[in-house]
Amino acid sequence: AQTVTQSQPEMSVQEAETVTLSCTYDTSESDYYLFWYKQPPSRQMILVIRQEAYKQQNATENRFSVNFQKAAKSFSLKISDSQLGDAAMYFCAYSPIKDSNYQLIWGAGTKLIIKP
Amino acid sequence: DAGVTQSPTHLIKTRGQHVTLRCSPISGHKSVSWYQQVLGQGPQFIFQYYEKEERGRGNFPDRFSARQFPNYSSELNVNALLLGDSALYLCASSLGGGAKTQYFGPGTRLLVL
């Protein structure tokens, strides 16, 4: 069974600095999707960034970028120029493609604190 | 455009009761998924529906059921509520038919006393 592990329960960063959140996953599949979602105190899960496993190029969305290491099954999120609004729980998620089952499998989350 | 909507936002029930949670997907989306998020944990997959058919089911007891309507909205039903069913219930929609990105609603907070 596929699993997702986020080993950092909490991270803190000074405003305007850069922070990296870690995620590892386990799967025997060769094709899948990986996501980072953000969940602020308002509870709504917001998509941050998505990576297709068949793409070697790391995904980037403005200040957010990933370091996707397929062989190591690692998928870290880098946030540049951290802003107060980035404070939230960040979840890493894996989506299989096989059998048209698109369920998301989630890590336990990392709480990101931004220090002003 | 309206995002995914869920109702109610909060709900308090007692053990043994039944609850129905509702979800309306983003316009044009044909797939709806349900997740349970217990406080302090990541979400757990419950169901996925596409074109009104169940496409996937997570490791939840038969007390949990769902359906999708012709307008692609969905209901999640939970019978014989237990204290452990207290959680945030998230609904997500996607285009379906191969689309992988799921967009989430604000959730329904269920408290079972």
Short mmCIF file of C-alpha atoms in Angstrom, two decimals:
data_model
loop_
_atom_site.label_atom_id
_atom_site.label_comp_id
_atom_site.label_asym_id
_atom_site.label_seq_id
_atom_site.Cartn_x
_atom_site.Cartn_y
_atom_site.Cartn_z
CA ALA A 1 0.00 0.00 0.00
CA GLN A 2 1.10 3.51 -0.73
CA THR A 3 2.10 5.71 2.20
CA VAL A 4 3.13 9.35 2.61
CA THR A 5 5.39 10.54 5.43
CA GLN A 6 5.99 14.07 6.61
CA SER A 7 8.65 13.90 9.29
CA GLN A 8 8.46 17.53 10.43
CA PRO A 9 5.41 18.14 12.65
CA GLU A 10 6.28 21.85 12.87
CA MET A 11 8.60 24.29 11.14
CA SER A 12 9.20 27.98 11.71
CA VAL A 13 10.78 30.60 9.49
CA GLN A 14 11.46 34.30 9.64
CA GLU A 15 9.34 36.43 7.35
CA ALA A 16 11.02 36.92 3.94
CA GLU A 17 13.28 33.89 4.46
CA THR A 18 13.14 30.54 2.66
CA VAL A 19 11.87 27.30 4.18
CA THR A 20 11.76 23.72 2.90
CA LEU A 21 9.15 21.17 3.97
CA SER A 22 9.97 17.48 3.55
CA CYS A 23 7.85 14.65 2.23
CA THR A 24 8.67 11.05 1.37
CA TYR A 25 6.36 8.44 -0.07
CA ASP A 26 6.32 4.77 -0.78
CA THR A 27 4.86 3.21 -3.91
CA SER A 28 5.60 0.46 -6.38
CA GLU A 29 3.92 2.38 -9.21
CA SER A 30 5.88 4.24 -11.86
CA ASP A 31 3.21 6.77 -12.77
CA TYR A 32 1.39 8.92 -10.23
CA TYR A 33 0.80 12.48 -9.11
CA LEU A 34 2.08 14.35 -6.08
CA PHE A 35 0.57 17.43 -4.49
CA TRP A 36 1.16 19.97 -1.79
CA TYR A 37 -1.96 21.42 -0.18
CA LYS A 38 -2.18 24.22 2.34
CA GLN A 39 -4.80 24.28 5.12
CA PRO A 40 -5.05 27.60 6.98
CA PRO A 41 -7.03 27.94 10.23
CA SER A 42 -10.12 28.54 8.08
CA ARG A 43 -9.86 24.76 7.34
CA GLN A 44 -10.25 24.95 3.56
CA MET A 45 -7.69 22.81 1.76
CA ILE A 46 -5.98 24.88 -0.93
CA LEU A 47 -3.87 23.44 -3.73
CA VAL A 48 -0.33 24.83 -3.71
CA ILE A 49 1.46 22.83 -6.38
CA ARG A 50 1.24 19.60 -8.37
CA GLN A 51 3.89 17.31 -9.89
CA GLU A 52 3.39 14.56 -12.45
CA ALA A 53 5.79 11.68 -11.82
CA TYR A 54 6.63 11.27 -15.50
CA LYS A 55 7.94 14.84 -15.68
CA GLN A 56 11.57 15.28 -14.71
CA GLN A 57 11.26 19.04 -14.44
CA ASN A 58 10.37 20.30 -10.99
CA ALA A 59 7.07 22.19 -10.74
CA THR A 60 7.08 25.88 -9.82
CA GLU A 61 4.26 28.23 -8.85
CA ASN A 62 5.47 31.75 -8.06
CA ARG A 63 7.24 31.56 -4.67
CA PHE A 64 6.57 27.82 -4.34
CA SER A 65 8.74 25.16 -5.93
CA VAL A 66 9.34 21.45 -5.41
CA ASN A 67 12.38 19.21 -5.43
CA PHE A 68 11.11 15.92 -6.86
CA GLN A 69 13.53 13.02 -6.52
CA LYS A 70 11.71 10.03 -8.02
CA ALA A 71 14.36 7.41 -7.25
CA ALA A 72 14.55 8.54 -3.64
CA LYS A 73 10.74 8.91 -3.46
CA SER A 74 11.17 12.39 -2.07
CA PHE A 75 9.01 15.45 -2.76
CA SER A 76 9.98 18.56 -0.80
CA LEU A 77 8.33 21.98 -0.98
CA LYS A 78 10.39 25.16 -0.95
CA ILE A 79 8.73 28.45 -0.04
CA SER A 80 10.76 31.53 -0.94
CA ASP A 81 10.26 35.01 0.51
CA SER A 82 7.94 33.66 3.24
CA GLN A 83 4.93 35.81 4.02
CA LEU A 84 2.67 35.95 7.08
CA GLY A 85 -0.16 34.58 4.94
CA ASP A 86 1.85 31.40 4.35
CA ALA A 87 1.25 30.30 7.95
CA ALA A 88 -0.82 27.11 7.78
CA MET A 89 -0.72 23.32 7.89
CA TYR A 90 0.92 21.92 4.77
CA PHE A 91 -0.01 18.47 3.56
CA CYS A 92 1.78 16.33 1.03
CA ALA A 93 -0.50 13.99 -0.95
CA TYR A 94 -0.05 11.15 -3.43
CA SER A 95 -2.53 10.16 -6.12
CA PRO A 96 -2.36 6.81 -7.89
CA ILE A 97 -3.46 6.59 -11.50
CA LYS A 98 -3.98 2.86 -11.80
CA ASP A 99 -7.53 1.53 -12.17
CA SER A 100 -8.89 5.07 -12.55
CA ASN A 101 -8.74 5.47 -8.79
CA TYR A 102 -7.83 9.05 -8.12
CA GLN A 103 -8.04 9.06 -4.35
CA LEU A 104 -5.51 11.15 -2.49
CA ILE A 105 -3.27 9.55 0.13
CA TRP A 106 -2.07 12.08 2.67
CA GLY A 107 0.78 12.73 5.03
CA ALA A 108 0.17 13.87 8.61
CA GLY A 109 1.03 17.47 7.81
CA THR A 110 3.59 20.08 8.82
CA LYS A 111 2.58 23.19 10.71
CA LEU A 112 4.39 26.21 9.30
CA ILE A 113 4.88 29.21 11.58
CA ILE A 114 6.00 32.53 10.13
CA LYS A 115 7.83 34.83 12.53
CA PRO A 116 7.38 38.55 11.81
CA ASP B 1 -17.09 31.07 -10.51
CA ALA B 2 -18.29 29.38 -7.34
CA GLY B 3 -15.99 26.86 -5.78
CA VAL B 4 -16.97 23.65 -4.04
CA THR B 5 -19.70 24.28 -1.50
CA GLN B 6 -20.64 22.15 1.49
CA SER B 7 -23.50 22.24 3.95
CA PRO B 8 -23.90 22.51 6.81
CA THR B 9 -20.69 24.14 8.07
CA HIS B 10 -21.10 22.79 11.59
CA LEU B 11 -23.21 20.02 13.05
CA ILE B 12 -23.69 18.56 16.51
CA LYS B 13 -25.25 15.10 16.89
CA THR B 14 -25.53 12.50 19.60
CA ARG B 15 -24.36 8.89 19.47
CA GLY B 16 -26.62 6.60 17.47
CA GLN B 17 -28.09 9.36 15.33
CA HIS B 18 -27.86 9.67 11.56
CA VAL B 19 -26.29 12.55 9.62
CA THR B 20 -26.37 13.72 6.00
CA LEU B 21 -23.69 16.01 4.61
CA ARG B 22 -24.05 17.74 1.26
CA CYS B 23 -21.61 18.88 -1.39
CA SER B 24 -21.93 20.79 -4.65
CA PRO B 25 -18.95 20.55 -7.02
CA ILE B 26 -17.44 23.25 -9.15
CA SER B 27 -19.52 23.81 -12.28
CA GLY B 28 -18.43 21.38 -14.97
CA HIS B 29 -16.80 18.94 -12.55
CA LYS B 30 -18.20 15.43 -12.68
CA SER B 31 -16.26 13.73 -9.90
CA VAL B 32 -16.74 14.16 -6.17
CA SER B 33 -14.62 12.69 -3.39
CA TRP B 34 -15.20 12.61 0.36
CA TYR B 35 -12.50 12.66 3.04
CA GLN B 36 -12.57 12.48 6.84
CA GLN B 37 -10.03 14.57 8.73
CA VAL B 38 -9.69 13.88 12.43
CA LEU B 39 -8.14 16.72 14.42
CA GLY B 40 -4.37 16.76 14.11
CA GLN B 41 -4.22 14.23 11.25
CA GLY B 42 -4.21 14.20 7.49
CA PRO B 43 -7.45 13.43 5.65
CA GLN B 44 -8.55 9.85 5.04
CA PHE B 45 -10.31 8.88 1.82
CA ILE B 46 -13.92 7.71 2.20
CA PHE B 47 -15.55 7.66 -1.26
CA GLN B 48 -15.15 8.83 -4.81
CA TYR B 49 -17.96 9.16 -7.34
CA TYR B 50 -17.75 9.86 -11.04
CA GLU B 51 -20.77 10.18 -13.31
CA LYS B 52 -22.99 8.97 -10.48
CA GLU B 53 -21.08 5.72 -10.03
CA GLU B 54 -18.87 4.77 -7.11
CA ARG B 55 -15.30 4.70 -8.31
CA GLY B 56 -13.50 4.06 -5.04
CA ARG B 57 -14.12 3.38 -1.38
CA GLY B 58 -11.75 3.75 1.54
CA ASN B 59 -11.48 1.62 4.66
CA PHE B 60 -14.65 2.80 6.36
CA PRO B 61 -17.51 0.70 7.80
CA ASP B 62 -20.82 0.20 6.05
CA ARG B 63 -22.34 2.87 8.29
CA PHE B 64 -20.85 5.29 5.77
CA SER B 65 -22.62 5.62 2.44
CA ALA B 66 -22.79 8.18 -0.32
CA ARG B 67 -24.42 8.93 -3.60
CA GLN B 68 -24.08 11.35 -6.49
CA PHE B 69 -27.02 13.00 -8.18
CA PRO B 70 -27.63 13.78 -11.88
CA ASN B 71 -26.46 17.38 -11.28
CA TYR B 72 -23.20 15.91 -9.84
CA SER B 73 -23.86 17.09 -6.30
CA SER B 74 -23.31 14.49 -3.61
CA GLU B 75 -24.46 13.37 -0.20
CA LEU B 76 -22.49 11.56 2.47
CA ASN B 77 -24.58 9.64 4.99
CA VAL B 78 -23.38 8.25 8.28
CA ASN B 79 -25.63 5.99 10.36
CA ALA B 80 -25.38 5.00 14.02
CA LEU B 81 -22.93 7.76 14.84
CA LEU B 82 -20.03 7.03 17.17
CA LEU B 83 -17.93 9.45 19.16
CA GLY B 84 -15.03 8.60 16.84
CA ASP B 85 -16.94 9.97 13.86
CA SER B 86 -16.28 13.49 15.15
CA ALA B 87 -14.16 15.08 12.47
CA LEU B 88 -13.96 17.57 9.63
CA TYR B 89 -15.57 16.09 6.51
CA LEU B 90 -14.09 17.42 3.31
CA CYS B 91 -15.59 17.24 -0.13
CA ALA B 92 -13.47 17.66 -3.25
CA SER B 93 -14.39 17.90 -6.89
CA SER B 94 -12.44 17.29 -10.08
CA LEU B 95 -13.17 17.26 -13.77
CA GLY B 96 -12.93 13.49 -13.74
CA GLY B 97 -12.17 11.35 -16.75
CA GLY B 98 -8.46 11.48 -16.13
CA ALA B 99 -8.09 14.82 -14.35
CA LYS B 100 -6.10 14.39 -11.17
CA THR B 101 -6.35 17.71 -9.35
CA GLN B 102 -9.01 17.84 -6.65
CA TYR B 103 -10.42 21.12 -5.39
CA PHE B 104 -11.79 21.23 -1.88
CA GLY B 105 -14.76 22.79 -0.17
CA PRO B 106 -14.62 24.43 3.26
CA GLY B 107 -15.66 21.24 5.04
CA THR B 108 -18.34 20.28 7.55
CA ARG B 109 -17.30 20.08 11.17
CA LEU B 110 -19.21 17.21 12.84
CA LEU B 111 -19.23 16.81 16.59
CA VAL B 112 -20.75 13.65 18.07
CA LEU B 113 -21.63 13.81 21.76
#
